[in-house]
mmCIF file of C-alpha atoms in Angstrom:
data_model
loop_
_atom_site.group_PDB
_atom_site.id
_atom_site.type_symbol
_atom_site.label_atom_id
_atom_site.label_comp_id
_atom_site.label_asym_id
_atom_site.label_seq_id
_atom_site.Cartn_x
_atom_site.Cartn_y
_atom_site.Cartn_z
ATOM 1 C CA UNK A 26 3.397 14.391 -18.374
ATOM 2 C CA UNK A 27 5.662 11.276 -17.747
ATOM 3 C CA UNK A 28 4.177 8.375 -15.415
ATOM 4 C CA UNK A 29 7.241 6.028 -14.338
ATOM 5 C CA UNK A 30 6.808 3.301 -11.814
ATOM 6 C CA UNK A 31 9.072 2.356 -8.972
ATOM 7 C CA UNK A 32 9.436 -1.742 -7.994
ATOM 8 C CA UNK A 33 10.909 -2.164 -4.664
ATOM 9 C CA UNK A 34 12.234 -5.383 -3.565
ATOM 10 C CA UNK A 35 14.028 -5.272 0.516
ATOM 11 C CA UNK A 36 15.193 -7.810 3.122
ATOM 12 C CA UNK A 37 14.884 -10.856 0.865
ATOM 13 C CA UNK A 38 17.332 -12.179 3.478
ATOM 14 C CA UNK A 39 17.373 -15.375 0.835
ATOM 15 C CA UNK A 40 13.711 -16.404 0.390
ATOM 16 C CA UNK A 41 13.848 -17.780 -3.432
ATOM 17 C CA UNK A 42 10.481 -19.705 -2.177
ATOM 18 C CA UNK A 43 7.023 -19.381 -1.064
ATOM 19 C CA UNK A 44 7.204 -19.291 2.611
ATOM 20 C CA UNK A 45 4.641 -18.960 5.347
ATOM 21 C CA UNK A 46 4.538 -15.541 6.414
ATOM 22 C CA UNK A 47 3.154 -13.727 9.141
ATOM 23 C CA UNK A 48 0.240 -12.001 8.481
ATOM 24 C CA UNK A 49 -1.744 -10.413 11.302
ATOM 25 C CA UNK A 50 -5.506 -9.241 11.313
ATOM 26 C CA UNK A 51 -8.107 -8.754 13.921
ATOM 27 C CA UNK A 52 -7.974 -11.764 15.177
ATOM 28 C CA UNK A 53 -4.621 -12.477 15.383
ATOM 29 C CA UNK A 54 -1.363 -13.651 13.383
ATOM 30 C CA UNK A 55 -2.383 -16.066 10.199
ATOM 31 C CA UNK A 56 0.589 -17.788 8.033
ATOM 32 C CA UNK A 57 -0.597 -17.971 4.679
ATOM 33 C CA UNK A 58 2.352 -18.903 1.768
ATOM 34 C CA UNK A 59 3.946 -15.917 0.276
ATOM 35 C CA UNK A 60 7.119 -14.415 -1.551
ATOM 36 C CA UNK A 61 8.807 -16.531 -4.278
ATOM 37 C CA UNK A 62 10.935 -15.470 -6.922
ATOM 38 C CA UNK A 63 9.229 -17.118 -9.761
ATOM 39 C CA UNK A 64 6.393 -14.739 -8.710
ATOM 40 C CA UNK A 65 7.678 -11.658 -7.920
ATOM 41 C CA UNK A 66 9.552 -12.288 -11.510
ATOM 42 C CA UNK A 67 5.983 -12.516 -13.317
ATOM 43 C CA UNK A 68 5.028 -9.464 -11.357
ATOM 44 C CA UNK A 69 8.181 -7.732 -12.529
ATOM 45 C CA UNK A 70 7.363 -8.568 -15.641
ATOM 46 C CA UNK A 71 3.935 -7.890 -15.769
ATOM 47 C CA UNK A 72 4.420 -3.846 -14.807
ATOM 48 C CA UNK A 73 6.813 -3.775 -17.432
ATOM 49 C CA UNK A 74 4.739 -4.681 -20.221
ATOM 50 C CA UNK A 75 2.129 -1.804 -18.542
ATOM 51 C CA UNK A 76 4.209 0.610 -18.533
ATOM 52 C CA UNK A 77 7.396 -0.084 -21.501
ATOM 53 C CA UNK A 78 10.862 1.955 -20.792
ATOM 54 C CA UNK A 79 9.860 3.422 -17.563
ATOM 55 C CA UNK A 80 10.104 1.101 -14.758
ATOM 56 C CA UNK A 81 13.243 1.107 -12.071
ATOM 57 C CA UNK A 82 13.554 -2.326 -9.836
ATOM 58 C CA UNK A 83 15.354 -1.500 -6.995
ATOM 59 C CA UNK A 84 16.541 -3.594 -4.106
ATOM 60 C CA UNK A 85 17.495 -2.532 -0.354
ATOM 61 C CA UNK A 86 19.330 -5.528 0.659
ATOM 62 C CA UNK A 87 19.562 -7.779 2.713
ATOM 63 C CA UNK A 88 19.369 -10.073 0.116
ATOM 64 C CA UNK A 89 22.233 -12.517 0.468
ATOM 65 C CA UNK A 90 22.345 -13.579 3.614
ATOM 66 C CA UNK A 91 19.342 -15.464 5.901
ATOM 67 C CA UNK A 92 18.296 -18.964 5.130
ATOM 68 C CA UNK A 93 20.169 -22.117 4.604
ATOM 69 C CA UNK A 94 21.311 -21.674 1.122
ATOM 70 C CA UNK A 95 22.449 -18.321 1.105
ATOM 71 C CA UNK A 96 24.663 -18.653 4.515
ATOM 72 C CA UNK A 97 25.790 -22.285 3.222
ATOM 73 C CA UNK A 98 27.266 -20.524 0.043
ATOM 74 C CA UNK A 99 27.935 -17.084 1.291
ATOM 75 C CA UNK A 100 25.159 -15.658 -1.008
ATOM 76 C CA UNK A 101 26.684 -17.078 -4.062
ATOM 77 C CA UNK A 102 23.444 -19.286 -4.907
ATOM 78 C CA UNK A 103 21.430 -16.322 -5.247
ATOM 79 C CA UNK A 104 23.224 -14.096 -8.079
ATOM 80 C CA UNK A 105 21.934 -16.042 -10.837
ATOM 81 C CA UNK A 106 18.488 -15.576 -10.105
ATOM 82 C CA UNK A 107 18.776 -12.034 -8.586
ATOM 83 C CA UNK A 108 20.141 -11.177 -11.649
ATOM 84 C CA UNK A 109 17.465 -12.473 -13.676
ATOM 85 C CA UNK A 110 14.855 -10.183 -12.002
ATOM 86 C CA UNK A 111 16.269 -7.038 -13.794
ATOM 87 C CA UNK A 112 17.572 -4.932 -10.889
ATOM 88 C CA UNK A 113 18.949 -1.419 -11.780
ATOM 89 C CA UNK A 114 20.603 -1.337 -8.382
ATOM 90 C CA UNK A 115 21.220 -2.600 -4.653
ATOM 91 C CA UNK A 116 22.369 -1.276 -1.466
ATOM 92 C CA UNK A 117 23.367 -3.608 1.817
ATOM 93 C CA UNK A 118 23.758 -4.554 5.081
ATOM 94 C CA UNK A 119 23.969 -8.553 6.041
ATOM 95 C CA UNK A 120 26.083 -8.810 3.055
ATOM 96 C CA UNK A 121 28.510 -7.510 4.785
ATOM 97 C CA UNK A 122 28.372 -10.911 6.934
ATOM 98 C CA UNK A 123 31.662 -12.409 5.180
ATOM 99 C CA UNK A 124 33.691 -9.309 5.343
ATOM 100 C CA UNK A 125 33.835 -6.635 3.074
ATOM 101 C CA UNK A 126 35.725 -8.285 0.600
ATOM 102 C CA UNK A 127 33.252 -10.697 0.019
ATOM 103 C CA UNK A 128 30.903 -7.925 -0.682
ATOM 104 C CA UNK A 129 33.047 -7.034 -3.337
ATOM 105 C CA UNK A 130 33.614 -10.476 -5.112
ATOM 106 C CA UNK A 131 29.276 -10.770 -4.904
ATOM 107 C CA UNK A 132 28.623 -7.138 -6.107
ATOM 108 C CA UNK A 133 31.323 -8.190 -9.366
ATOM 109 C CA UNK A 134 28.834 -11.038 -10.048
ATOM 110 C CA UNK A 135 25.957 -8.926 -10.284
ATOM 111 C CA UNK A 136 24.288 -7.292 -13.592
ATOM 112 C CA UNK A 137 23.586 -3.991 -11.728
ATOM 113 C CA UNK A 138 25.778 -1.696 -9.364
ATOM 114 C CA UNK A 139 25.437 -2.160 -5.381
ATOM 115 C CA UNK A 140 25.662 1.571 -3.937
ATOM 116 C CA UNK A 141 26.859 2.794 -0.642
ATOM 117 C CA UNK A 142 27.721 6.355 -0.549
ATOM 118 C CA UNK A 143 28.292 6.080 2.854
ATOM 119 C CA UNK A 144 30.901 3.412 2.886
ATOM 120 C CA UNK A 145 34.837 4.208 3.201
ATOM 121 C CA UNK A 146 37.645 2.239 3.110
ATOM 122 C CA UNK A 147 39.818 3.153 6.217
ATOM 123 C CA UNK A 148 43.122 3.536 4.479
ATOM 124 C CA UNK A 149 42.763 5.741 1.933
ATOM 125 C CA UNK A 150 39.302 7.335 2.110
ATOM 126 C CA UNK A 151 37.473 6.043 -1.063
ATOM 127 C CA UNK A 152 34.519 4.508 -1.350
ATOM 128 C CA UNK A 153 34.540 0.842 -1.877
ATOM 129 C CA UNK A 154 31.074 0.857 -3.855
ATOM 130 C CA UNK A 155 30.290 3.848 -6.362
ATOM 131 C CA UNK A 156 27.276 5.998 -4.431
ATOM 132 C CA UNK A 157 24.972 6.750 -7.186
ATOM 133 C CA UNK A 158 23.617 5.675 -10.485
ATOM 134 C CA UNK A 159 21.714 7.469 -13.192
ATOM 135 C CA UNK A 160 18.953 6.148 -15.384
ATOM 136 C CA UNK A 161 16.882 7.207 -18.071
ATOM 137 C CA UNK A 162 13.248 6.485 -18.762
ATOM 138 C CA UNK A 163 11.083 7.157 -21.138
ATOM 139 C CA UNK A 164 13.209 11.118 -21.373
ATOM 140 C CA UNK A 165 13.035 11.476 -17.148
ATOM 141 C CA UNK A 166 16.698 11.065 -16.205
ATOM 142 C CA UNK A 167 16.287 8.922 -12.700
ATOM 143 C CA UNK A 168 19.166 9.724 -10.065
ATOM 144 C CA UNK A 169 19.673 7.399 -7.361
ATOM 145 C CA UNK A 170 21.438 6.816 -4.087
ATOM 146 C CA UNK A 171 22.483 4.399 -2.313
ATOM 147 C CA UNK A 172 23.414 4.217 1.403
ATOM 148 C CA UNK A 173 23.813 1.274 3.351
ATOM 149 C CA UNK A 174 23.309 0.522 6.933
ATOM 150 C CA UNK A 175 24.812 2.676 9.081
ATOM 151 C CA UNK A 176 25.331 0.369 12.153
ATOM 152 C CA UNK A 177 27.391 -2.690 10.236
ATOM 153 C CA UNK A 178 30.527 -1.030 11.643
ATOM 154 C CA UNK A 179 28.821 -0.074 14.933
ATOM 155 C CA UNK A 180 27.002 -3.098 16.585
ATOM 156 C CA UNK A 181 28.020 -5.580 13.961
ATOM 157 C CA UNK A 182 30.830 -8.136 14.655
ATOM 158 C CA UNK A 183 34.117 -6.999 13.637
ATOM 159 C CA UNK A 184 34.963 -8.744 10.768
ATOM 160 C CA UNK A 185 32.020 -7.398 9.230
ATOM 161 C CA UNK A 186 33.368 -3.988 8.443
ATOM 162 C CA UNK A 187 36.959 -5.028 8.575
ATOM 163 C CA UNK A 188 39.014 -2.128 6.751
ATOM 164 C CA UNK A 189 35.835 0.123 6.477
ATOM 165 C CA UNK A 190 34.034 2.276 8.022
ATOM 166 C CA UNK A 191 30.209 3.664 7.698
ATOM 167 C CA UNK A 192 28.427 7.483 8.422
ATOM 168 C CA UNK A 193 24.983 7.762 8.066
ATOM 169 C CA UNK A 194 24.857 8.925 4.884
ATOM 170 C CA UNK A 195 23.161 12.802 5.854
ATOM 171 C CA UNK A 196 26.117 14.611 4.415
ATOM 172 C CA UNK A 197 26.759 11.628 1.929
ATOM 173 C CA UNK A 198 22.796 12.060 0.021
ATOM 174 C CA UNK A 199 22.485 16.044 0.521
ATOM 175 C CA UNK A 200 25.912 16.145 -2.053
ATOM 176 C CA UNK A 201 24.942 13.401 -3.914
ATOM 177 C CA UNK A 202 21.478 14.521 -4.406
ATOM 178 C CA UNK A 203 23.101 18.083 -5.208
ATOM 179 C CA UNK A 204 25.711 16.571 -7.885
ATOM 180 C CA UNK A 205 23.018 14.641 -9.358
ATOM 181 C CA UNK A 206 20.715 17.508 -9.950
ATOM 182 C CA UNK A 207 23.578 19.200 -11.321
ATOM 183 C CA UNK A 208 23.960 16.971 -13.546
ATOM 184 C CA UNK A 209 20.397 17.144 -14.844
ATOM 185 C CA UNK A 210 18.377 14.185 -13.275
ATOM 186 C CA UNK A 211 15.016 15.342 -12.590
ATOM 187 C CA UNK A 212 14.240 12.958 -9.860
ATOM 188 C CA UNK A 213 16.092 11.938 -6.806
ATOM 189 C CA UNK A 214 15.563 8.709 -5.586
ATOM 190 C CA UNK A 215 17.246 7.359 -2.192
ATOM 191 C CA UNK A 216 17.662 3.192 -1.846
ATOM 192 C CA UNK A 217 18.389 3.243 1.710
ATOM 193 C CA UNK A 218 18.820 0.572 4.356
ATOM 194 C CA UNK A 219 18.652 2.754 7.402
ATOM 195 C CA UNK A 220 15.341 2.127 8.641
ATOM 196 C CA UNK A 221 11.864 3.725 8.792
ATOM 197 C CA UNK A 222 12.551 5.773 11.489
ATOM 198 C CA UNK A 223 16.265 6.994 10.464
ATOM 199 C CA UNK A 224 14.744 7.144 6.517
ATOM 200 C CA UNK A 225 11.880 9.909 7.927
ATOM 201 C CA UNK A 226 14.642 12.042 10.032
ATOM 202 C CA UNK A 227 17.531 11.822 6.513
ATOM 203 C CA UNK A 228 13.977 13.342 4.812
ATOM 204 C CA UNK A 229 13.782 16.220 7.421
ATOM 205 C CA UNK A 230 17.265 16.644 7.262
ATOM 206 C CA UNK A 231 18.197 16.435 3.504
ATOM 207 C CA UNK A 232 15.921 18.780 1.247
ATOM 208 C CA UNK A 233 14.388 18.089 -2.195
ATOM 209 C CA UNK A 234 14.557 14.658 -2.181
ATOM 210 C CA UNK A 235 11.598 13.143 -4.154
ATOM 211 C CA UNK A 236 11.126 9.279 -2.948
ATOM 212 C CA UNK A 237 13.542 6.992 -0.515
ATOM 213 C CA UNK A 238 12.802 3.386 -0.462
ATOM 214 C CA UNK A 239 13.695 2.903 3.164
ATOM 215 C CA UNK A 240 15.012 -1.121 4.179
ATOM 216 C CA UNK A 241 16.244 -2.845 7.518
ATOM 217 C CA UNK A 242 13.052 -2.346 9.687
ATOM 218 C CA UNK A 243 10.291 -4.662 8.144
ATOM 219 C CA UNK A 244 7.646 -2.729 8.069
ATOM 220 C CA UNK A 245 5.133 -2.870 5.477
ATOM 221 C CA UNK A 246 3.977 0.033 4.775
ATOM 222 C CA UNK A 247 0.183 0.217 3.235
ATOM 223 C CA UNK A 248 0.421 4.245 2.110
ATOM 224 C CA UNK A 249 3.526 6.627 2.052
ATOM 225 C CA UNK A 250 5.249 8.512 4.525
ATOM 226 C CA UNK A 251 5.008 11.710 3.261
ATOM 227 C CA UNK A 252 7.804 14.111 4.734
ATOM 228 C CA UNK A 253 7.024 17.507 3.052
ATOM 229 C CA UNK A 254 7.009 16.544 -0.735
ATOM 230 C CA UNK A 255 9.446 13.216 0.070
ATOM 231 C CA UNK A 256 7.760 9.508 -0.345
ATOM 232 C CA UNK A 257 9.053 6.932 1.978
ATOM 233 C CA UNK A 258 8.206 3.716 1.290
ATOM 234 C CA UNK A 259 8.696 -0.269 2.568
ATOM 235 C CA UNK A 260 7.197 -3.360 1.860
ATOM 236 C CA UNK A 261 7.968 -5.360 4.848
ATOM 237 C CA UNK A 262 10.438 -8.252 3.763
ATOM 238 C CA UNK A 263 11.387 -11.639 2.879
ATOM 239 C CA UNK A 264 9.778 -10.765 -0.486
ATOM 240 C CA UNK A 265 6.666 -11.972 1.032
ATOM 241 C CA UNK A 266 5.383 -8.043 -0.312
ATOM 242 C CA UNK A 267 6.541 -5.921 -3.137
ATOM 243 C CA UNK A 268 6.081 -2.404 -2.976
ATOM 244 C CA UNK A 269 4.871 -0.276 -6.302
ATOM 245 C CA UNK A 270 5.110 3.471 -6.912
ATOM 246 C CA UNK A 271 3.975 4.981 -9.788
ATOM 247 C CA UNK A 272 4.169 8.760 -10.249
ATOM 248 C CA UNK A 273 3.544 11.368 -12.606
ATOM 249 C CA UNK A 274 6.018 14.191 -13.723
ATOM 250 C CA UNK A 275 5.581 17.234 -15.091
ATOM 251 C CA UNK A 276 6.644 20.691 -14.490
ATOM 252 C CA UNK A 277 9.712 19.833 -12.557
ATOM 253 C CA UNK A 278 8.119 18.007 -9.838
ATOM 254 C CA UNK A 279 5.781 15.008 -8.908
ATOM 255 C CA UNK A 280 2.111 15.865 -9.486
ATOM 256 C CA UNK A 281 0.777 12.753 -8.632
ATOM 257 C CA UNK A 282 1.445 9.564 -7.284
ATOM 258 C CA UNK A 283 -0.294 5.754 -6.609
ATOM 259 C CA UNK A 284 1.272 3.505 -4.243
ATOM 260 C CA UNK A 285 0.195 -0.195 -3.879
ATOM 261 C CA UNK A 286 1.500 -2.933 -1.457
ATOM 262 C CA UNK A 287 1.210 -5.893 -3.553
ATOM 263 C CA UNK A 288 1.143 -9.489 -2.076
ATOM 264 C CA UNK A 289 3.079 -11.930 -3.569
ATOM 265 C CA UNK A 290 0.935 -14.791 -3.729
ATOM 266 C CA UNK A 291 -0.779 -17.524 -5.819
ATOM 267 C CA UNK A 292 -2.558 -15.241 -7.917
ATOM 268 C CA UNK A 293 0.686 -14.517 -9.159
ATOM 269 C CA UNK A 294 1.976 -17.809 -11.727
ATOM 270 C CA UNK A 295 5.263 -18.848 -11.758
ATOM 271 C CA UNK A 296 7.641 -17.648 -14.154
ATOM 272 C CA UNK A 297 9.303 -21.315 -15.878
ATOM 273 C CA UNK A 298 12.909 -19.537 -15.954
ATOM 274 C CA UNK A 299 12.654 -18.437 -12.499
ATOM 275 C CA UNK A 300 11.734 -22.046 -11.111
ATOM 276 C CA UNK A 301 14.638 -23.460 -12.605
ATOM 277 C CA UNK A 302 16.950 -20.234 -11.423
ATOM 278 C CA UNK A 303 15.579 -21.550 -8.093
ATOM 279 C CA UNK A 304 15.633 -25.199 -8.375
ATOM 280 C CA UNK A 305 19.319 -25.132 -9.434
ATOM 281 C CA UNK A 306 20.687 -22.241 -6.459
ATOM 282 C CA UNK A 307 18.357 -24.576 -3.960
ATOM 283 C CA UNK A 308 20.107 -27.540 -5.229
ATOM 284 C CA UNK A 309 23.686 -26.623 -4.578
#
């Protein structure tokens, strides 16, 4: 049996800090401090040295655009430390704010591929981000997906989606899930940034997927959705939660899973790197 754990980071929307976040109970909303890089970096780190060669960081998006610093500088203050969290991948949506070209120059910057199988340019047909990646750990070969948000060329400003155009990505993850199990990955994971709802219907509607990480909606999910044998998750946003997945393989299939919502808060310590990473982006 393999056990290989899932990290999923959405809707940063450029929160390097602890911020207060709303957090409601029985009696009522609360606004403790929450999210920070230099946390969620000791976190990362932390499951990693659990569990060696067989943990996948993923990110929705959402993650360059939203506060001060990462509109002032068009996201560019946040690829250092992004980068240093150890992403394998990314999918978007308000990156998209500066045109689609700007997507491009940010995604060149970036130590790990953004994905949008469902993202064409209109001129020729390709894709202007590759739609899958494949990674290995610990012997399980890991396909994922990524598909972006669906509605950046739909009830977005113009200029957002200037020269593409966006489906949403049924068609795009039922051949990309079948190419990748072609090609021998024994779990299919989709990095979408659809929504919850939108994440549970591509489930019904695309078989034998094993886990999407659904974005765009905020919800923070305390347990799975569980659509036949698919596991939706989503951590709510502004990296005030991270969500965790671990889940064991064998036999061709998952045979058992743990999920955790994990708060990122001060029972987390800084990471030193990370502070600067964040000291220098909040500086410029």
């Amino acid at each position: 049996m393999t056990t290989i754990t899932l990290l999923q980071l959405n809707d940063l929307h450029g929160y390097l800090s602890p911020h207060p976040e709303t957090i409601w109970t029985g009696a009522g909303p609360s606004f403790p401090m929450r999210g920070g890089l230099a946390r969620i970096k000791t976190l990362f780190d932390r499951v990693r040295a659990e569990n060696p060669g067989a943990v996948l960081a993923l990110d929705n998006g959402d993650t360059f655009h939203g506060t001060k610093i990462a509109v002032s500088t068009k996201g560019e203050a946040l690829v250092a430390p992004m980068n240093a969290l150890g992403l394998a991948a990314m999918t978007a949506h308000w990156e998209f704010a500066w045109g689609p070209a700007h997507v491009e120059h940010l995604a060149a910057q970036l130590d790990y591929p953004l994905l949008a199988a469902n993202c064409y340019r209109k001129d020729d047909g390709s894709r202007l981000f590759p739609s899958t990646t494949t990674i290995e750990l610990n012997g399980l070969v890991v396909g994922v997906i990524g598909i972006a948000a669906t509605i950046i060329d739909k009830s977005m400003p113009p200029h957002f989606s200037e020269g593409v155009r966006f489906t949403d990505g049924v068609e795009e993850t039922r051949d990309e899930s079948a190419r990748l199990r072609d090609a021998g990955a024994d779990l299919i994971v989709v990095l979408s940034h659809l929504g919850l709802p939108q994440d549970i219907e591509l489930a019904r509607r695309v078989a034998g997927l094993d886990i999407v990480l659904s974005g765009h909606t905020h919800n923070r999910l305390t347990e799975p959705e569980k659509v036949g044998d698919t596991l939706i998750i989503q951590p709510g946003c502004h990296g005030a939660f991270v969500g965790r997945l671990d889940v064991d393989f064998e036999r061709g299939g998952i045979v058992e899973y743990r999920h955790a919502l994990i708060s990122i808060d001060d029972s987390l310590s800084e990471d030193h790197a990370m502070v600067t990473l964040v000291s220098e982006a909040l500086s410029r």
